[in-house]
Amino acid sequence: MVRIWKKSKPESDAASIPDPHNVPKHVAVIMDGNGRWAKQRGLPRIAGHHAGMKAVKRVTIAADHIGVKALTMYAFSTENWTRPQEEVDYLMKLPQEFLAIELQELIEKNVQVRMTGWREGLPAHTLAALDQAEADTRHNTGLILNFALNYGSRREILEAVKTLARETADGQRDIDALTEEEFARKLLTSGLPDPDLMIRTSGELRLSNFMLWQSAYTEFWFSNRYWPEFGEADFYEAVKEYQRRTRRYGGLK
Ligand code: IPE
Ligand code: IPE
Ligand code: MG
């Protein structure tokens, strides 16, 4: 595989780059369409997942370049376990494969690698690769590159409710005093701002159990492109569209 990260400067000219003053702080991406991309080419589905890694890199470079603070990539949902074992096994190897090639450059680019999702159920080798990347980038201060892996938002909300119920039953909590901010701190995304912009590729127009609480006021942007063909220019187009929107949060502008 070619290493393009170090020399990787975004290819777009200055005119196509979004306004630096209104960049979304947190962008969440539902990377969809790997399987269809592969099928279209007569390739096995896993070839689509492999090709999708390069798109992860392109979008990370673009997000970093314009000053996005956090980029969450939905890589594996709690529902994706229902796929054929061979496909699941391959998806679980991707973090290692990606990080083996890219971790050094991520460290140099001051990127902080994180994971959001349930650890239980994930193979030890997958966790080891992510833990290593997280440890090696812990002191970095740049873009947070957050992989949502074994993530599902309904379960996330349910677990938060159970924790709160237990704390209430133990007499540690006055449930009537619970605020939205405290509730959000019980979610897996605690510490991250809500996504300002959510991108989904492949023409599907749904959330698929992604950040249900967190996306209450997120701006959505959909692309018909399959994830492996998604590039820097598409990412900038999404950000520019975001910059044209007026966020009202229920109030009046
Ligand atoms: C997205 O691509 C990657 C994951 C969900 C892991 P898909 O594998 O869902 O691709 P399609 O939607 O079948 O084309
Ligand atoms: C959403 O894509 C999950 C990820 C991108 C990881 P899916 O392909 O699993 O979603 P559905 O099944 O089409 O809703
Ligand atoms: Mg899909």
PDB file of C-alpha atoms and ligand atoms in Angstrom, residues 32-33 36 83, ligand 3:
ATOM      1  CA  ASP A  32     -21.761   3.516   4.237  1.00  0.00           C
ATOM      2  CA  GLY A  33     -21.686   1.762   0.875  1.00  0.00           C
ATOM      3  CA  ARG A  36     -22.153  -1.947  -2.845  1.00  0.00           C
ATOM      4  CA  ARG A  83     -23.333 -10.031   9.222  1.00  0.00           C
TER       5      ARG A  83
HETATM    6 MG    MG B   3     -24.503  -0.329   4.687  1.00  0.00          MG
END
